[in-house]
Tab-separated table of C-alpha atoms in Angstrom:
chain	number	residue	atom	x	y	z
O	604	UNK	CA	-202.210	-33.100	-290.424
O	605	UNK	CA	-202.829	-30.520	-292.707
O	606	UNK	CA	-202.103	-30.390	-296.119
O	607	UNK	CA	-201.094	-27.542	-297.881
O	608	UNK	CA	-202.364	-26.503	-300.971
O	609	UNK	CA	-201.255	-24.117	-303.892
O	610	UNK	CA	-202.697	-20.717	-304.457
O	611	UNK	CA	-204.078	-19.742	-307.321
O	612	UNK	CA	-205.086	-16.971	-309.550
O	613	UNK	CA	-206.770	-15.870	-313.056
O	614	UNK	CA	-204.931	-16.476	-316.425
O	615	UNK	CA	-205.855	-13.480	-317.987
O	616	UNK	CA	-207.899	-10.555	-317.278
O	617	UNK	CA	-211.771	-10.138	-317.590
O	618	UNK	CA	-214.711	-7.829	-317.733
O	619	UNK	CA	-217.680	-8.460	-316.694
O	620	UNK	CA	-220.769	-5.916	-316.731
O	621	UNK	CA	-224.532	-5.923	-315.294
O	622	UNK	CA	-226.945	-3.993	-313.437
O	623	UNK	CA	-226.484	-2.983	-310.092
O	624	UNK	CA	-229.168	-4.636	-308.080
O	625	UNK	CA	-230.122	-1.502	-305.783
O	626	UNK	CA	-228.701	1.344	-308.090
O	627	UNK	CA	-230.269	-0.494	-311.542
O	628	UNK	CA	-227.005	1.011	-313.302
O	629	UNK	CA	-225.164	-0.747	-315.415
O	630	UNK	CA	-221.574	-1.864	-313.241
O	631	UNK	CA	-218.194	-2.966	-315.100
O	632	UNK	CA	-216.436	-5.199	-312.871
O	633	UNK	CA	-212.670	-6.349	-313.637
O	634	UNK	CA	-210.545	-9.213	-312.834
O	635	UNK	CA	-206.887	-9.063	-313.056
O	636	UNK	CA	-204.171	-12.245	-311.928
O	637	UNK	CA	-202.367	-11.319	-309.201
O	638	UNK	CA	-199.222	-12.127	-307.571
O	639	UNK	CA	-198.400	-15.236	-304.887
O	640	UNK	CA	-199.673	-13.476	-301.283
O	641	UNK	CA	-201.629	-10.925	-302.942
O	642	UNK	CA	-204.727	-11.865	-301.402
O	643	UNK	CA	-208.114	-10.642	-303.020
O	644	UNK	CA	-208.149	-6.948	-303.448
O	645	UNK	CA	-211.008	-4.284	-304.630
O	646	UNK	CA	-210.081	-1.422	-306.198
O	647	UNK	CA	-212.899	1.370	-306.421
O	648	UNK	CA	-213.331	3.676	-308.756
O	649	UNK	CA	-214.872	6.874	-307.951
O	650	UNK	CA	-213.848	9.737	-310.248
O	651	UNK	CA	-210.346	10.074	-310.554
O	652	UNK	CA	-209.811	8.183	-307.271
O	653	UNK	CA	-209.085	4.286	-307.359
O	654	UNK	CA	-209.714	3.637	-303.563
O	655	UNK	CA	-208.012	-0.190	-302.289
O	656	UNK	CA	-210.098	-2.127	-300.060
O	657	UNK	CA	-208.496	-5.546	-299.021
O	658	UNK	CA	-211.293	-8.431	-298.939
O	659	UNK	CA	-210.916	-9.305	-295.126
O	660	UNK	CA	-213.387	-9.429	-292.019
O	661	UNK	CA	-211.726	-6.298	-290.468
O	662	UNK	CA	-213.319	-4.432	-293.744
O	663	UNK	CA	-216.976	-6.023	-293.307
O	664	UNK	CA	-218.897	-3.343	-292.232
O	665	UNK	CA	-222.656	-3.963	-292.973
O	666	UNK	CA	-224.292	-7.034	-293.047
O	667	UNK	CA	-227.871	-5.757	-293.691
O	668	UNK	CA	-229.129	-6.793	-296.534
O	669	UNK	CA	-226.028	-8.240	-298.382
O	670	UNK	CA	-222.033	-8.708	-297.456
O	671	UNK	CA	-220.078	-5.265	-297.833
O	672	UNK	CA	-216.831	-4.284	-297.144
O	673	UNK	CA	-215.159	-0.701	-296.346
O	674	UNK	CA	-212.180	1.573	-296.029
O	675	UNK	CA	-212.855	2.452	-292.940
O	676	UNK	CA	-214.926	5.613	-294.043
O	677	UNK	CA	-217.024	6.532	-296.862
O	678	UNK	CA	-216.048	4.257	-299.182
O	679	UNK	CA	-217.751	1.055	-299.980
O	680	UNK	CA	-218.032	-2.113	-301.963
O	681	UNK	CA	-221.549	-4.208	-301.391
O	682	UNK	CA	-223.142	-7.637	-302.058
O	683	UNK	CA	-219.728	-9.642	-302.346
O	684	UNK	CA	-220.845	-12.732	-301.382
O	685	UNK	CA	-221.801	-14.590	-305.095
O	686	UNK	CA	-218.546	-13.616	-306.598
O	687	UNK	CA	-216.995	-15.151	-303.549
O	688	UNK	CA	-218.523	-18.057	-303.700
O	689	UNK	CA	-217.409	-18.682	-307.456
O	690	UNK	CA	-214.015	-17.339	-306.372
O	691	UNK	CA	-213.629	-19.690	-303.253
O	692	UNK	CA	-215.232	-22.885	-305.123
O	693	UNK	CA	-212.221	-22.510	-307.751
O	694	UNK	CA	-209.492	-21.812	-305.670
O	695	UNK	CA	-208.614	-18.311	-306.329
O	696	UNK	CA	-206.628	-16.765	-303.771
O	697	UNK	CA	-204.902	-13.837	-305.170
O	698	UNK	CA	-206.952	-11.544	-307.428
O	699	UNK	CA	-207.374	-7.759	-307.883
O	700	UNK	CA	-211.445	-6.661	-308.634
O	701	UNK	CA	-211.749	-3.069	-310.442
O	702	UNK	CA	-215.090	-1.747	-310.351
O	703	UNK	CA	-216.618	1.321	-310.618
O	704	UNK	CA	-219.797	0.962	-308.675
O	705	UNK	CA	-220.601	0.631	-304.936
O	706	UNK	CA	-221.609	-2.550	-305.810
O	707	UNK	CA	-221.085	-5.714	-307.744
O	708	UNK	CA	-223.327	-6.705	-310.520
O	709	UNK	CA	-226.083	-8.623	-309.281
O	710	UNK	CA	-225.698	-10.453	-313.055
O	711	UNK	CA	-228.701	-13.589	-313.081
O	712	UNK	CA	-228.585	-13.619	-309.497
O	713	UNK	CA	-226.365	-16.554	-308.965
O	714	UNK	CA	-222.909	-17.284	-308.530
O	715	UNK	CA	-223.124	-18.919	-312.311
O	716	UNK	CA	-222.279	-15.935	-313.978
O	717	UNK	CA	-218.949	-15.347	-312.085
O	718	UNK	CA	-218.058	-18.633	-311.906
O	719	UNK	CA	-218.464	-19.571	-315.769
O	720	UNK	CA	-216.046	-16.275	-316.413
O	721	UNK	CA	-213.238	-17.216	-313.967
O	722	UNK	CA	-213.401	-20.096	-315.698
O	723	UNK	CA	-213.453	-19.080	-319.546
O	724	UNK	CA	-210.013	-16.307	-318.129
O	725	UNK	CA	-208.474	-19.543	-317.111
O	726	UNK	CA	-206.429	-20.520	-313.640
O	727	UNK	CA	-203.231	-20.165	-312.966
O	728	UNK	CA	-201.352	-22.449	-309.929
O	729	UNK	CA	-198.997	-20.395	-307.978
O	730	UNK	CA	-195.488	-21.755	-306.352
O	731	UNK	CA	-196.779	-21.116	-302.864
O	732	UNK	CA	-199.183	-22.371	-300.839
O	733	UNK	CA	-201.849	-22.134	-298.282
O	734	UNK	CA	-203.046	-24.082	-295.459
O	735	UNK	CA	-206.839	-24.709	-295.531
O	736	UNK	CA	-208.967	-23.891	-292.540
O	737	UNK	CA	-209.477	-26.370	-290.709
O	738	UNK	CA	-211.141	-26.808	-286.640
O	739	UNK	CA	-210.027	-29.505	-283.989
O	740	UNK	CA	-213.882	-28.206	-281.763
O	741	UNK	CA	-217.139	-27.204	-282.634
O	742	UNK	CA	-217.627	-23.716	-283.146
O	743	UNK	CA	-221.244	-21.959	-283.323
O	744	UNK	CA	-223.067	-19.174	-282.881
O	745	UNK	CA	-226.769	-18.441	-282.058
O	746	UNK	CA	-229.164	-15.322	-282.290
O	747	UNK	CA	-232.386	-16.152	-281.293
O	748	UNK	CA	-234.315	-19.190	-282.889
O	749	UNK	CA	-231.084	-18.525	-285.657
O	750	UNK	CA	-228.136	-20.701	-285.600
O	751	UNK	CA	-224.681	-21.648	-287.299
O	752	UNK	CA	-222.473	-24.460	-286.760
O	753	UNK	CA	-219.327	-25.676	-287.785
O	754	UNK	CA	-218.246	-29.237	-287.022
O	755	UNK	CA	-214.504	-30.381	-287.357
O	756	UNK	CA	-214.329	-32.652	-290.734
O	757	UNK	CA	-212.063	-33.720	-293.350
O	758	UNK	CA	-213.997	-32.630	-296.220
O	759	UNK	CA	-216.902	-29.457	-297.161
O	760	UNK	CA	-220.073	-30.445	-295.881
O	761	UNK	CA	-223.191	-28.435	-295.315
O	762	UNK	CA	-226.798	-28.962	-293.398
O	763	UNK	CA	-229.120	-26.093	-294.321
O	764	UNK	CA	-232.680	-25.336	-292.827
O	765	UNK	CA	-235.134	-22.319	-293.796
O	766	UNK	CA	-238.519	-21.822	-292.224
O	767	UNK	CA	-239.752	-19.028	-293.127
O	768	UNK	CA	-244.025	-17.723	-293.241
O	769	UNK	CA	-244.561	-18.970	-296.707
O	770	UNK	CA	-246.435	-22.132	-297.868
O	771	UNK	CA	-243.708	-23.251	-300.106
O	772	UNK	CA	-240.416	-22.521	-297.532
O	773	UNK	CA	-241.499	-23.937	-294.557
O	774	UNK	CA	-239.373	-26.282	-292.871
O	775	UNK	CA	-236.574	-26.668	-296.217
O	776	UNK	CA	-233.870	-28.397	-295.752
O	777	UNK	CA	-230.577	-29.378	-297.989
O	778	UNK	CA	-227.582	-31.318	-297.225
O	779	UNK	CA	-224.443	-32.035	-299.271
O	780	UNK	CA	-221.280	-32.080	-299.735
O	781	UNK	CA	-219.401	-29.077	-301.794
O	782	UNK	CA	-216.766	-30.177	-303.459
O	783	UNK	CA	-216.209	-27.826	-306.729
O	784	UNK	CA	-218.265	-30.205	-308.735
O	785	UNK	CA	-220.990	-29.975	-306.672
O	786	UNK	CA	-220.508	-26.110	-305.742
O	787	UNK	CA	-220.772	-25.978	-309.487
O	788	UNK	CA	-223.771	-27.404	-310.537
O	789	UNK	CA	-225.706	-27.742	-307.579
O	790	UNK	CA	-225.259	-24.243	-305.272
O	791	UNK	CA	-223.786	-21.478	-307.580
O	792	UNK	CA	-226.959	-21.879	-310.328
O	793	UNK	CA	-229.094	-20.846	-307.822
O	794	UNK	CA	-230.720	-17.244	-307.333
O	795	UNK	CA	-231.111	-15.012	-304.804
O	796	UNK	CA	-234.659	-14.719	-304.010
O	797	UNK	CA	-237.035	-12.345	-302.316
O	798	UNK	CA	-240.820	-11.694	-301.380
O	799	UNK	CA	-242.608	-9.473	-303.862
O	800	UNK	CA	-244.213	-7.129	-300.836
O	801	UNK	CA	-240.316	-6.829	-299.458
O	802	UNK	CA	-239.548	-6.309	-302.995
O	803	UNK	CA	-242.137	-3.293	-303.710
O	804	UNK	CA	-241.384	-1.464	-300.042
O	805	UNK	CA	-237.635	-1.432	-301.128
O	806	UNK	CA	-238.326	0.022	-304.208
O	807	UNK	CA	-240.153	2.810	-303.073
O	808	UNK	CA	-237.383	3.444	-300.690
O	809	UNK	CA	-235.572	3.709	-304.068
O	810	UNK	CA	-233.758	0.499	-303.719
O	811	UNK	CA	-233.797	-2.825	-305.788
O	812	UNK	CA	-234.104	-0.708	-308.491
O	813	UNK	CA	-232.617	-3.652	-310.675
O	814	UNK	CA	-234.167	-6.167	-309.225
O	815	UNK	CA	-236.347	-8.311	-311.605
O	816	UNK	CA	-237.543	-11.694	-312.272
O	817	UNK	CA	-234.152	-11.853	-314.530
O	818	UNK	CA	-232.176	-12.021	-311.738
O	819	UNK	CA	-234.418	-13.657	-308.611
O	820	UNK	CA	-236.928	-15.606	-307.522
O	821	UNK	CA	-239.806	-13.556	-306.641
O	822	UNK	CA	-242.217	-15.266	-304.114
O	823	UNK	CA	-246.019	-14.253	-303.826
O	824	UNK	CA	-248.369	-14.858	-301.096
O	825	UNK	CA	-248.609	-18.164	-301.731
O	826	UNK	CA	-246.279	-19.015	-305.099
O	827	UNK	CA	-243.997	-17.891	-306.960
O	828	UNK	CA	-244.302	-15.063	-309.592
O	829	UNK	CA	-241.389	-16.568	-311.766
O	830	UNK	CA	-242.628	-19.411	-314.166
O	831	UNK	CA	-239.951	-21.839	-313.593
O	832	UNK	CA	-237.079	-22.443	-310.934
O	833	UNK	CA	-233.634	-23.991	-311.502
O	834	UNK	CA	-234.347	-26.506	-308.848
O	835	UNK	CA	-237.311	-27.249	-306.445
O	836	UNK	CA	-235.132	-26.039	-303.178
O	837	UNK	CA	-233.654	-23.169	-305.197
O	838	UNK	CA	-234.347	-20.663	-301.936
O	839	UNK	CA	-231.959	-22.982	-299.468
O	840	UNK	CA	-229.428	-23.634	-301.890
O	841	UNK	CA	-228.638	-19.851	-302.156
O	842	UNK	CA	-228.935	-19.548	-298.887
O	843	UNK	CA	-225.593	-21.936	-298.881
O	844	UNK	CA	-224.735	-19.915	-302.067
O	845	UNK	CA	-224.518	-16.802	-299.504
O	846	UNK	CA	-222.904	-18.792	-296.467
O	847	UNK	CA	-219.861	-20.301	-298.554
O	848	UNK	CA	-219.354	-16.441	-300.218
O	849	UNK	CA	-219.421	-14.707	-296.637
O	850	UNK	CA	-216.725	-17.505	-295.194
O	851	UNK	CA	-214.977	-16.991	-298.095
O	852	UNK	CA	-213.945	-13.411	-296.634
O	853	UNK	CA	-211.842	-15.076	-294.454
O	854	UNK	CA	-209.426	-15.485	-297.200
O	855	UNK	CA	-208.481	-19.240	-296.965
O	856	UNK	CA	-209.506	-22.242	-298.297
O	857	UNK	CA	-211.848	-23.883	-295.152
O	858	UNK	CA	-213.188	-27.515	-294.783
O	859	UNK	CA	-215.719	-28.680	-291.867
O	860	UNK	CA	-219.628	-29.566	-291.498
O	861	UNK	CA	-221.462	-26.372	-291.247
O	862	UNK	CA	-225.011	-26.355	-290.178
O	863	UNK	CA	-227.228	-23.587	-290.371
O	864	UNK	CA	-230.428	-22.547	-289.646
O	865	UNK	CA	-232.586	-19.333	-290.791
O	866	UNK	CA	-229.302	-17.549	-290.765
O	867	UNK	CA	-227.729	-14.876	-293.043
O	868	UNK	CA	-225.353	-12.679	-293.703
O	869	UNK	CA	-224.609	-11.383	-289.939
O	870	UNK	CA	-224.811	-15.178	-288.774
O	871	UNK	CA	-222.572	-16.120	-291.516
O	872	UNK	CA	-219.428	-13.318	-290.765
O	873	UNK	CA	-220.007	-13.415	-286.647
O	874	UNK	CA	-219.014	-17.225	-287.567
O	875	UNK	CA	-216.404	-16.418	-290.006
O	876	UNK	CA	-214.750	-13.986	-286.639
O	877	UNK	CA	-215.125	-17.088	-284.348
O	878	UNK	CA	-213.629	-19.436	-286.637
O	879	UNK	CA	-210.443	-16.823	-287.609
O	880	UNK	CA	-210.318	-16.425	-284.013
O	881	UNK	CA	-209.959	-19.897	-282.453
O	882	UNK	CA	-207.851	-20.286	-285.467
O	883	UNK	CA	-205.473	-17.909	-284.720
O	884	UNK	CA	-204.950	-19.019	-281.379
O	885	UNK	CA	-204.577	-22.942	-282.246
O	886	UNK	CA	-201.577	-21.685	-285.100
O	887	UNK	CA	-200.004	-19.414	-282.254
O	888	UNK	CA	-199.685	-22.260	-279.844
O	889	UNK	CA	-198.487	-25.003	-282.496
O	890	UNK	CA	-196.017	-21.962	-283.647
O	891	UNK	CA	-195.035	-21.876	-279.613
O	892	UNK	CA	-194.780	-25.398	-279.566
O	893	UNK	CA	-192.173	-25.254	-281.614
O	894	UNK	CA	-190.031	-22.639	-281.103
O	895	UNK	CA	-189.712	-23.299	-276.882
O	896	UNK	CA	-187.837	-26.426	-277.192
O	897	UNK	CA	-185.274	-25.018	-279.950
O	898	UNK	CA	-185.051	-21.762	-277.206
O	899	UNK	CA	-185.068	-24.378	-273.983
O	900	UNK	CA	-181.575	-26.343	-275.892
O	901	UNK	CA	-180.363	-22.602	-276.395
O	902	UNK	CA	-180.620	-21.641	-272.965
O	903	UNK	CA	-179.335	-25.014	-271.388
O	904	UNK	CA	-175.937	-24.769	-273.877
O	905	UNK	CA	-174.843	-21.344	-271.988
């Protein structure tokens, strides 16, 4: 059975500002509380426009090189998925985001940044409540040598691999459990990372413009060009940094074993569509099972 649990949402209002990874401008991104049912909400600014764009997985529309959402034409908010993951490890459900770039501040790189100002606005517990995700069969889905897996469980649990063609991220692997302590201190510190040749080809594309090693870890041919790391496996705990923000578009609290490996962002939402979807159909048939006898005694008193 399972248990509901209240939503929640901010205190009070913040502001936070940093550079836009790809643009290198400086972004102001607000929080406001929000009402019971709400959900979480972007508001762009563009001008004198202020263009709404629900958080949802019928608004993902590139997966690329980051998580970002869409109105359905022009309009776009990018690289969600670390404020996500500080919003989902704290329980926020309702919440309205005002910014006034395409995308969100890239801030240290981690989650930490978010996380520690959700915190300092405070929470707020709501009167209503929400049913966490939760799965009754394995649900997965593969792309090549690339998988993601989510195993029914009580409780958060994650298995991540990497493997990629560097000396120092070959065969990396991390499990734990994510409870919000653990989230915390263990996943949201951790930065996004990239290689330093992917790094220079992007910026002479005239993106990562504000990328720097104050906000990633930059990997060499064979090191790192940063002088210290947060932890030794920094590189696979973002990776799970990245996974819990793009589930987190699904708008619910979720528990289960995930299990991932070399996947990303596309992985990550084509299993956040799966899990919605099989979902969906298990709540429609308990909602069936429910209503057909009360309609059966009904029909037999006539």
């Amino acid at each position: 059975m399972v248990t509901a649990i209240h939503r929640k949402t901010i205190q009070n209002s913040i502001t936070l500002r940093g550079i836009g990874v790809h643009s290198g401008k400086m972004v102001t991104l607000r929080l406001h509380p929000a009402e019971a049912n709400t959900g979480l909400i972007f508001y762009l600014y563009k001008g004198t426009q202020k263009i709404r764009i629900p958080i949802s997985l019928d608004h993902v529309v590139d997966t690329s090189n980051a998580t970002t959402i869409g109105d359905g034409s022009s309009n776009r908010v990018q690289t969600i998925e670390h404020l996500l993951a500080a919003v989902h490890t704290l329980g926020i459900t309702d919440c309205i985001f005002e910014i006034d770039s395409v995308e969100v501040p890239i801030m240290d790189g981690s989650s930490l940044p978010f996380w520690e100002g959700i915190r300092s606005a405070g929470i707020r517990v709501l009167d209503e409540t929400i049913e966490p995700i939760t799965i009754s069969n394995p649900i997965w889905v593969v792309d090549g040598d690339k998988y993601l897996v989510m195993l029914p469980s009580d409780e958060l649990k994650v298995t991540y691999s990497i493997d990629f063609n560097h000396p120092l991220l070959r065969g990396q692997s991390y499990t734990t459990t994510l409870d919000e302590s653990i989230l915390g201190t263990d996943i949201l510190p951790a930065r996004t990372f990239g290689f330093l040749k992917d790094v220079e080809a992007l910026q002479a594309r005239g993106l990562a413009m504000g990328g720097s090693l104050d906000n990633a870890v930059v990997l060499t041919d064979d090191g790192y060009l940063n002088e210290t790391l947060r932890y030794d496996n920094e590189c696979v705990r973002h990776k799970i940094l990245d996974l819990i923000g793009d589930l987190a578009v699904m708008g619910r609290p979720f528990r289960g074993h995930l299990i991932a490996s070399k996947a990303g962002h596309a992985l990550d939402i084509s299993l956040a569509k799966c899990i919605m979807s099989q979902v969906t159909g298990n709540e429609l048939t308990q909602f069936k099972s429910r209503r057909i006898p009360l309609f059966a005694k009904k029909q037999a008193t006539r």
